[in-house]
Amino acid sequence: NEKIPAEKTKTKPEKRKRVTEKPVKAKKKKNNEQKEETLPPRKETENEQSAKPKKRRKKKKTITDVLTTSEPKPGCPADLQDLATQYFKDKRSVIEQEELRTPFSFAPKWAKIQKQHTEKSSAALLIVCSSALRTIELIKQLTSFKGEAKAVKLFAKHIKIEEQVKLLQKGITHIGVGTPGRISALIDREGLSLQALRYLVLDWNWRDQKLRRMVDIPEIKQDLMKLLESGVLARCKEDKVKIGLF
């Protein structure tokens, strides 16, 4: 009997398992510079902050600051001439600027001037100051000087210009004390004439609470220049008016 070879049992091939290979992450190169940028800034300790000097902004100096640190010097005639020259240098020719130069000093005899003054709507002496309060203060100080002469307040605070015009027309005024703005306005309205004016005194050296003189206040300075230009400087050139600094 022939042996029949045993049939090979067919076995199904096993399915191969797919192995999913994990991608290898590329190693990042260490960059010291990048690390320095990404690191959060180190906070300063309180001790370091207190030890570090703080930068202060430089403040702009005001007129008051300058005047506080500088010693006040009494005014002189050259100060007024310098002020007028600086103010009018762009507005007048060289020949016209020469007209600004005035005589330096005078010593009037007030009793004689008082008797000679007889015109209404005018004053023999005008005293120019920076404010209404200063005007009142100066009139009080004039008590012993003026004697029987009549002094009038010429400022805008609480007094209408029409009332001042009538007051000047009513009687003879020897002394007018006031602000340059109101005095200029009275001249423009023909309520105050300069024909009989002999002396103009500027309250130059007095300083307010901020240590400012009248010429340190822009609006007062502008009014003063307008007053001088309204006919005062021309009469100074003719030797009819003298200017004094107080």
PDB file of C-alpha atoms in Angstrom:
ATOM      1  CA  ASN A   1       0.000   0.000   0.000  1.00  0.00           C
ATOM      2  CA  GLU A   2       1.408   3.291  -1.102  1.00  0.00           C
ATOM      3  CA  LYS A   3       1.421   5.971   1.478  1.00  0.00           C
ATOM      4  CA  ILE A   4      -0.457   8.937   0.401  1.00  0.00           C
ATOM      5  CA  PRO A   5       1.362  12.064   1.525  1.00  0.00           C
ATOM      6  CA  ALA A   6      -0.663  14.033   3.886  1.00  0.00           C
ATOM      7  CA  GLU A   7      -1.983  17.170   2.389  1.00  0.00           C
ATOM      8  CA  LYS A   8      -0.501  20.208   3.779  1.00  0.00           C
ATOM      9  CA  THR A   9      -3.020  22.126   5.700  1.00  0.00           C
ATOM     10  CA  LYS A  10      -3.347  25.521   4.251  1.00  0.00           C
ATOM     11  CA  THR A  11      -2.948  28.216   6.832  1.00  0.00           C
ATOM     12  CA  LYS A  12      -3.969  31.747   6.228  1.00  0.00           C
ATOM     13  CA  PRO A  13      -1.070  34.135   6.307  1.00  0.00           C
ATOM     14  CA  GLU A  14      -1.169  36.377   9.323  1.00  0.00           C
ATOM     15  CA  LYS A  15      -1.799  39.989   8.671  1.00  0.00           C
ATOM     16  CA  ARG A  16       1.152  42.075   9.437  1.00  0.00           C
ATOM     17  CA  LYS A  17       0.519  44.753  11.987  1.00  0.00           C
ATOM     18  CA  ARG A  18       1.290  48.184  10.699  1.00  0.00           C
ATOM     19  CA  VAL A  19       3.623  49.844  13.004  1.00  0.00           C
ATOM     20  CA  THR A  20       3.153  53.579  12.892  1.00  0.00           C
ATOM     21  CA  GLU A  21       6.453  55.078  13.536  1.00  0.00           C
ATOM     22  CA  LYS A  22       6.328  58.230  15.560  1.00  0.00           C
ATOM     23  CA  PRO A  23       8.093  61.056  13.799  1.00  0.00           C
ATOM     24  CA  VAL A  24      11.266  61.957  15.472  1.00  0.00           C
ATOM     25  CA  LYS A  25      11.122  65.543  16.670  1.00  0.00           C
ATOM     26  CA  ALA A  26      14.010  67.549  15.522  1.00  0.00           C
ATOM     27  CA  LYS A  27      16.020  68.789  18.392  1.00  0.00           C
ATOM     28  CA  LYS A  28      15.813  72.538  18.709  1.00  0.00           C
ATOM     29  CA  LYS A  29      19.076  74.271  18.783  1.00  0.00           C
ATOM     30  CA  LYS A  30      19.560  76.174  21.931  1.00  0.00           C
ATOM     31  CA  ASN A  31      19.892  79.797  21.160  1.00  0.00           C
ATOM     32  CA  ASN A  32      21.118  81.888  24.011  1.00  0.00           C
ATOM     33  CA  GLU A  33      20.093  85.097  22.325  1.00  0.00           C
ATOM     34  CA  GLN A  34      16.489  83.950  21.899  1.00  0.00           C
ATOM     35  CA  LYS A  35      16.354  82.859  25.502  1.00  0.00           C
ATOM     36  CA  GLU A  36      17.513  86.246  26.638  1.00  0.00           C
ATOM     37  CA  GLU A  37      14.756  87.920  24.653  1.00  0.00           C
ATOM     38  CA  THR A  38      12.013  85.666  25.905  1.00  0.00           C
ATOM     39  CA  LEU A  39      12.983  85.898  29.532  1.00  0.00           C
ATOM     40  CA  PRO A  40      10.701  88.251  31.467  1.00  0.00           C
ATOM     41  CA  PRO A  41      12.402  91.420  32.732  1.00  0.00           C
ATOM     42  CA  ARG A  42      13.679  91.171  36.228  1.00  0.00           C
ATOM     43  CA  LYS A  43      11.714  93.256  38.651  1.00  0.00           C
ATOM     44  CA  GLU A  44      13.672  95.687  40.707  1.00  0.00           C
ATOM     45  CA  THR A  45      13.443  95.317  44.412  1.00  0.00           C
ATOM     46  CA  GLU A  46      12.172  98.132  46.578  1.00  0.00           C
ATOM     47  CA  ASN A  47      15.675  98.805  47.864  1.00  0.00           C
ATOM     48  CA  GLU A  48      17.021  99.126  44.330  1.00  0.00           C
ATOM     49  CA  GLN A  49      14.176 101.442  43.334  1.00  0.00           C
ATOM     50  CA  SER A  50      14.703 103.672  46.337  1.00  0.00           C
ATOM     51  CA  ALA A  51      18.470 103.773  45.771  1.00  0.00           C
ATOM     52  CA  LYS A  52      18.067 104.706  42.097  1.00  0.00           C
ATOM     53  CA  PRO A  53      17.837 108.509  41.694  1.00  0.00           C
ATOM     54  CA  LYS A  54      14.645 109.681  39.998  1.00  0.00           C
ATOM     55  CA  LYS A  55      14.964 111.880  36.944  1.00  0.00           C
ATOM     56  CA  ARG A  56      13.147 115.170  37.356  1.00  0.00           C
ATOM     57  CA  ARG A  57      11.849 117.198  34.487  1.00  0.00           C
ATOM     58  CA  LYS A  58      13.264 120.658  34.264  1.00  0.00           C
ATOM     59  CA  LYS A  59      10.579 123.236  34.908  1.00  0.00           C
ATOM     60  CA  LYS A  60      10.484 126.341  32.790  1.00  0.00           C
ATOM     61  CA  LYS A  61      11.344 129.382  34.817  1.00  0.00           C
ATOM     62  CA  THR A  62       8.558 131.912  35.179  1.00  0.00           C
ATOM     63  CA  ILE A  63       8.927 135.654  35.670  1.00  0.00           C
ATOM     64  CA  THR A  64       8.124 135.126  39.347  1.00  0.00           C
ATOM     65  CA  ASP A  65      10.921 132.528  39.738  1.00  0.00           C
ATOM     66  CA  VAL A  66      13.482 134.842  38.167  1.00  0.00           C
ATOM     67  CA  LEU A  67      12.394 137.802  40.270  1.00  0.00           C
ATOM     68  CA  THR A  68      12.444 135.708  43.467  1.00  0.00           C
ATOM     69  CA  THR A  69      16.069 134.671  42.979  1.00  0.00           C
ATOM     70  CA  SER A  70      17.269 138.065  41.785  1.00  0.00           C
ATOM     71  CA  GLU A  71      17.619 141.037  44.065  1.00  0.00           C
ATOM     72  CA  PRO A  72      15.249 143.878  43.152  1.00  0.00           C
ATOM     73  CA  LYS A  73      17.122 146.912  41.857  1.00  0.00           C
ATOM     74  CA  PRO A  74      15.680 150.426  41.868  1.00  0.00           C
ATOM     75  CA  GLY A  75      14.723 151.750  38.464  1.00  0.00           C
ATOM     76  CA  CYS A  76      16.569 154.529  36.687  1.00  0.00           C
ATOM     77  CA  PRO A  77      15.825 156.673  33.594  1.00  0.00           C
ATOM     78  CA  ALA A  78      17.928 154.351  31.412  1.00  0.00           C
ATOM     79  CA  ASP A  79      15.528 151.466  32.220  1.00  0.00           C
ATOM     80  CA  LEU A  80      12.580 153.359  30.737  1.00  0.00           C
ATOM     81  CA  GLN A  81      14.532 154.352  27.645  1.00  0.00           C
ATOM     82  CA  ASP A  82      15.670 150.743  27.122  1.00  0.00           C
ATOM     83  CA  LEU A  83      12.085 149.501  27.490  1.00  0.00           C
ATOM     84  CA  ALA A  84      10.762 152.031  24.967  1.00  0.00           C
ATOM     85  CA  THR A  85      13.597 151.279  22.528  1.00  0.00           C
ATOM     86  CA  GLN A  86      12.984 147.504  22.668  1.00  0.00           C
ATOM     87  CA  TYR A  87       9.218 147.929  22.257  1.00  0.00           C
ATOM     88  CA  PHE A  88       9.319 150.377  19.331  1.00  0.00           C
ATOM     89  CA  LYS A  89      12.409 149.091  17.472  1.00  0.00           C
ATOM     90  CA  ASP A  90      10.290 147.115  14.953  1.00  0.00           C
ATOM     91  CA  LYS A  91       7.600 149.795  14.702  1.00  0.00           C
ATOM     92  CA  ARG A  92       9.604 152.977  14.154  1.00  0.00           C
ATOM     93  CA  SER A  93      12.425 154.147  11.932  1.00  0.00           C
ATOM     94  CA  VAL A  94      15.877 154.981  13.266  1.00  0.00           C
ATOM     95  CA  ILE A  95      15.067 158.712  13.217  1.00  0.00           C
ATOM     96  CA  GLU A  96      11.784 158.145  15.060  1.00  0.00           C
ATOM     97  CA  GLN A  97      13.573 156.021  17.655  1.00  0.00           C
ATOM     98  CA  GLU A  98      15.857 158.959  18.417  1.00  0.00           C
ATOM     99  CA  GLU A  99      12.750 160.888  19.473  1.00  0.00           C
ATOM    100  CA  LEU A 100      12.283 158.406  22.325  1.00  0.00           C
ATOM    101  CA  ARG A 101      15.328 159.775  24.118  1.00  0.00           C
ATOM    102  CA  THR A 102      14.251 162.125  26.899  1.00  0.00           C
ATOM    103  CA  PRO A 103      15.990 164.285  29.540  1.00  0.00           C
ATOM    104  CA  PHE A 104      17.106 162.340  32.598  1.00  0.00           C
ATOM    105  CA  SER A 105      15.995 164.208  35.707  1.00  0.00           C
ATOM    106  CA  PHE A 106      13.948 167.051  37.151  1.00  0.00           C
ATOM    107  CA  ALA A 107      13.100 168.545  40.534  1.00  0.00           C
ATOM    108  CA  PRO A 108       9.729 170.335  40.372  1.00  0.00           C
ATOM    109  CA  LYS A 109       8.467 172.825  42.926  1.00  0.00           C
ATOM    110  CA  TRP A 110       5.003 171.409  43.529  1.00  0.00           C
ATOM    111  CA  ALA A 111       3.487 174.435  45.306  1.00  0.00           C
ATOM    112  CA  LYS A 112       4.258 176.672  42.321  1.00  0.00           C
ATOM    113  CA  ILE A 113       2.944 174.118  39.794  1.00  0.00           C
ATOM    114  CA  GLN A 114      -0.275 173.688  41.780  1.00  0.00           C
ATOM    115  CA  LYS A 115      -1.050 177.417  41.652  1.00  0.00           C
ATOM    116  CA  GLN A 116      -0.315 177.650  37.926  1.00  0.00           C
ATOM    117  CA  HIS A 117      -2.622 174.764  36.972  1.00  0.00           C
ATOM    118  CA  THR A 118      -6.123 176.089  36.182  1.00  0.00           C
ATOM    119  CA  GLU A 119      -7.399 173.922  33.293  1.00  0.00           C
ATOM    120  CA  LYS A 120     -10.290 171.464  33.556  1.00  0.00           C
ATOM    121  CA  SER A 121     -10.306 167.942  32.040  1.00  0.00           C
ATOM    122  CA  SER A 122      -6.585 167.740  32.655  1.00  0.00           C
ATOM    123  CA  ALA A 123      -3.981 167.089  35.340  1.00  0.00           C
ATOM    124  CA  ALA A 124      -0.623 168.678  36.042  1.00  0.00           C
ATOM    125  CA  LEU A 125       0.713 165.395  37.418  1.00  0.00           C
ATOM    126  CA  LEU A 126      -0.218 161.859  36.342  1.00  0.00           C
ATOM    127  CA  ILE A 127       0.926 158.882  38.404  1.00  0.00           C
ATOM    128  CA  VAL A 128       0.690 155.561  36.557  1.00  0.00           C
ATOM    129  CA  CYS A 129       0.529 152.276  38.504  1.00  0.00           C
ATOM    130  CA  SER A 130      -0.382 148.651  37.822  1.00  0.00           C
ATOM    131  CA  SER A 131      -3.716 148.133  39.634  1.00  0.00           C
ATOM    132  CA  ALA A 132      -6.715 149.751  41.317  1.00  0.00           C
ATOM    133  CA  LEU A 133      -5.547 148.666  44.786  1.00  0.00           C
ATOM    134  CA  ARG A 134      -2.153 150.221  44.226  1.00  0.00           C
ATOM    135  CA  THR A 135      -3.867 153.432  43.051  1.00  0.00           C
ATOM    136  CA  ILE A 136      -5.814 153.724  46.323  1.00  0.00           C
ATOM    137  CA  GLU A 137      -2.658 153.027  48.322  1.00  0.00           C
ATOM    138  CA  LEU A 138      -0.727 155.759  46.499  1.00  0.00           C
ATOM    139  CA  ILE A 139      -3.483 158.352  46.961  1.00  0.00           C
ATOM    140  CA  LYS A 140      -3.329 157.714  50.718  1.00  0.00           C
ATOM    141  CA  GLN A 141       0.441 158.225  50.647  1.00  0.00           C
ATOM    142  CA  LEU A 142      -0.001 161.520  48.762  1.00  0.00           C
ATOM    143  CA  THR A 143      -1.945 163.159  51.602  1.00  0.00           C
ATOM    144  CA  SER A 144       0.993 165.079  53.048  1.00  0.00           C
ATOM    145  CA  PHE A 145       2.517 165.853  49.634  1.00  0.00           C
ATOM    146  CA  LYS A 146      -0.502 167.188  47.760  1.00  0.00           C
ATOM    147  CA  GLY A 147      -1.710 169.591  50.428  1.00  0.00           C
ATOM    148  CA  GLU A 148      -4.865 171.290  49.129  1.00  0.00           C
ATOM    149  CA  ALA A 149      -4.447 169.874  45.624  1.00  0.00           C
ATOM    150  CA  LYS A 150      -7.215 167.657  44.255  1.00  0.00           C
ATOM    151  CA  ALA A 151      -6.338 164.044  43.398  1.00  0.00           C
ATOM    152  CA  VAL A 152      -8.571 161.787  41.281  1.00  0.00           C
ATOM    153  CA  LYS A 153      -8.608 157.982  40.931  1.00  0.00           C
ATOM    154  CA  LEU A 154      -8.370 156.886  37.298  1.00  0.00           C
ATOM    155  CA  PHE A 155      -8.938 153.123  37.065  1.00  0.00           C
ATOM    156  CA  ALA A 156     -11.622 150.869  35.566  1.00  0.00           C
ATOM    157  CA  LYS A 157     -12.655 148.788  38.593  1.00  0.00           C
ATOM    158  CA  HIS A 158     -16.194 149.719  39.790  1.00  0.00           C
ATOM    159  CA  ILE A 159     -15.996 153.158  38.108  1.00  0.00           C
ATOM    160  CA  LYS A 160     -17.561 153.883  34.705  1.00  0.00           C
ATOM    161  CA  ILE A 161     -15.518 155.920  32.271  1.00  0.00           C
ATOM    162  CA  GLU A 162     -18.432 158.339  31.736  1.00  0.00           C
ATOM    163  CA  GLU A 163     -18.416 159.191  35.451  1.00  0.00           C
ATOM    164  CA  GLN A 164     -14.693 159.932  35.325  1.00  0.00           C
ATOM    165  CA  VAL A 165     -15.124 162.171  32.269  1.00  0.00           C
ATOM    166  CA  LYS A 166     -17.781 164.219  34.121  1.00  0.00           C
ATOM    167  CA  LEU A 167     -15.619 164.391  37.245  1.00  0.00           C
ATOM    168  CA  LEU A 168     -12.667 165.773  35.270  1.00  0.00           C
ATOM    169  CA  GLN A 169     -14.919 168.322  33.524  1.00  0.00           C
ATOM    170  CA  LYS A 170     -16.518 169.461  36.777  1.00  0.00           C
ATOM    171  CA  GLY A 171     -13.494 170.972  38.509  1.00  0.00           C
ATOM    172  CA  ILE A 172      -9.752 171.434  38.430  1.00  0.00           C
ATOM    173  CA  THR A 173      -7.757 168.239  38.974  1.00  0.00           C
ATOM    174  CA  HIS A 174      -4.137 168.626  39.957  1.00  0.00           C
ATOM    175  CA  ILE A 175      -3.146 164.965  40.316  1.00  0.00           C
ATOM    176  CA  GLY A 176      -4.480 161.917  38.493  1.00  0.00           C
ATOM    177  CA  VAL A 177      -3.525 158.464  39.786  1.00  0.00           C
ATOM    178  CA  GLY A 178      -4.514 155.353  37.857  1.00  0.00           C
ATOM    179  CA  THR A 179      -3.773 152.490  35.499  1.00  0.00           C
ATOM    180  CA  PRO A 180      -2.313 153.047  32.009  1.00  0.00           C
ATOM    181  CA  GLY A 181      -5.283 151.322  30.361  1.00  0.00           C
ATOM    182  CA  ARG A 182      -7.911 153.656  31.832  1.00  0.00           C
ATOM    183  CA  ILE A 183      -5.781 156.794  31.383  1.00  0.00           C
ATOM    184  CA  SER A 184      -5.285 155.916  27.683  1.00  0.00           C
ATOM    185  CA  ALA A 185      -9.041 155.319  27.292  1.00  0.00           C
ATOM    186  CA  LEU A 186      -9.805 158.754  28.796  1.00  0.00           C
ATOM    187  CA  ILE A 187      -7.333 160.391  26.392  1.00  0.00           C
ATOM    188  CA  ASP A 188      -8.947 158.579  23.420  1.00  0.00           C
ATOM    189  CA  ARG A 189     -12.404 159.829  24.485  1.00  0.00           C
ATOM    190  CA  GLU A 190     -11.037 163.344  24.952  1.00  0.00           C
ATOM    191  CA  GLY A 191     -12.069 163.181  28.589  1.00  0.00           C
ATOM    192  CA  LEU A 192      -8.471 163.850  29.636  1.00  0.00           C
ATOM    193  CA  SER A 193      -6.223 166.361  27.900  1.00  0.00           C
ATOM    194  CA  LEU A 194      -2.429 166.271  27.897  1.00  0.00           C
ATOM    195  CA  GLN A 195      -2.067 169.982  27.101  1.00  0.00           C
ATOM    196  CA  ALA A 196      -1.630 170.985  30.754  1.00  0.00           C
ATOM    197  CA  LEU A 197       0.330 167.871  31.772  1.00  0.00           C
ATOM    198  CA  ARG A 198       3.718 168.717  33.262  1.00  0.00           C
ATOM    199  CA  TYR A 199       4.855 165.484  34.890  1.00  0.00           C
ATOM    200  CA  LEU A 200       4.223 161.772  34.372  1.00  0.00           C
ATOM    201  CA  VAL A 201       5.426 159.545  37.227  1.00  0.00           C
ATOM    202  CA  LEU A 202       5.639 155.770  36.758  1.00  0.00           C
ATOM    203  CA  ASP A 203       5.248 153.516  39.808  1.00  0.00           C
ATOM    204  CA  TRP A 204       8.230 151.590  38.449  1.00  0.00           C
ATOM    205  CA  ASN A 205       9.811 149.933  41.482  1.00  0.00           C
ATOM    206  CA  TRP A 206       6.706 148.641  43.267  1.00  0.00           C
ATOM    207  CA  ARG A 207       6.163 144.867  43.050  1.00  0.00           C
ATOM    208  CA  ASP A 208       3.006 142.814  43.528  1.00  0.00           C
ATOM    209  CA  GLN A 209       2.633 139.522  45.458  1.00  0.00           C
ATOM    210  CA  LYS A 210       4.364 137.663  42.621  1.00  0.00           C
ATOM    211  CA  LEU A 211       7.240 140.156  42.774  1.00  0.00           C
ATOM    212  CA  ARG A 212       6.339 141.609  39.374  1.00  0.00           C
ATOM    213  CA  ARG A 213       6.817 145.253  38.476  1.00  0.00           C
ATOM    214  CA  MET A 214       4.273 146.948  36.253  1.00  0.00           C
ATOM    215  CA  VAL A 215       6.530 146.435  33.210  1.00  0.00           C
ATOM    216  CA  ASP A 216       6.796 142.692  33.982  1.00  0.00           C
ATOM    217  CA  ILE A 217       3.040 142.221  33.397  1.00  0.00           C
ATOM    218  CA  PRO A 218       2.476 141.923  29.605  1.00  0.00           C
ATOM    219  CA  GLU A 219      -0.955 143.604  29.425  1.00  0.00           C
ATOM    220  CA  ILE A 220       0.107 146.483  31.705  1.00  0.00           C
ATOM    221  CA  LYS A 221       3.315 146.942  29.725  1.00  0.00           C
ATOM    222  CA  GLN A 222       1.327 147.128  26.473  1.00  0.00           C
ATOM    223  CA  ASP A 223      -1.073 149.720  27.935  1.00  0.00           C
ATOM    224  CA  LEU A 224       1.890 151.753  29.193  1.00  0.00           C
ATOM    225  CA  MET A 225       3.506 151.805  25.764  1.00  0.00           C
ATOM    226  CA  LYS A 226       0.206 152.922  24.240  1.00  0.00           C
ATOM    227  CA  LEU A 227      -0.025 155.732  26.797  1.00  0.00           C
ATOM    228  CA  LEU A 228       3.510 156.925  26.054  1.00  0.00           C
ATOM    229  CA  GLU A 229       2.783 156.832  22.323  1.00  0.00           C
ATOM    230  CA  SER A 230      -0.489 158.782  22.681  1.00  0.00           C
ATOM    231  CA  GLY A 231       1.357 162.085  22.921  1.00  0.00           C
ATOM    232  CA  VAL A 232       3.473 161.861  26.067  1.00  0.00           C
ATOM    233  CA  LEU A 233       6.750 161.108  24.270  1.00  0.00           C
ATOM    234  CA  ALA A 234       6.136 163.866  21.728  1.00  0.00           C
ATOM    235  CA  ARG A 235       5.618 166.411  24.521  1.00  0.00           C
ATOM    236  CA  CYS A 236       8.743 165.097  26.251  1.00  0.00           C
ATOM    237  CA  LYS A 237      10.701 165.870  23.092  1.00  0.00           C
ATOM    238  CA  GLU A 238       9.278 169.400  23.147  1.00  0.00           C
ATOM    239  CA  ASP A 239      10.382 169.674  26.792  1.00  0.00           C
ATOM    240  CA  LYS A 240       6.795 170.202  27.939  1.00  0.00           C
ATOM    241  CA  VAL A 241       6.453 166.946  29.908  1.00  0.00           C
ATOM    242  CA  LYS A 242       8.947 165.241  32.220  1.00  0.00           C
ATOM    243  CA  ILE A 243       8.831 161.534  33.095  1.00  0.00           C
ATOM    244  CA  GLY A 244       9.866 160.265  36.516  1.00  0.00           C
ATOM    245  CA  LEU A 245      10.300 156.792  38.030  1.00  0.00           C
ATOM    246  CA  PHE A 246       9.035 156.128  41.548  1.00  0.00           C
TER     247      PHE A 246
END
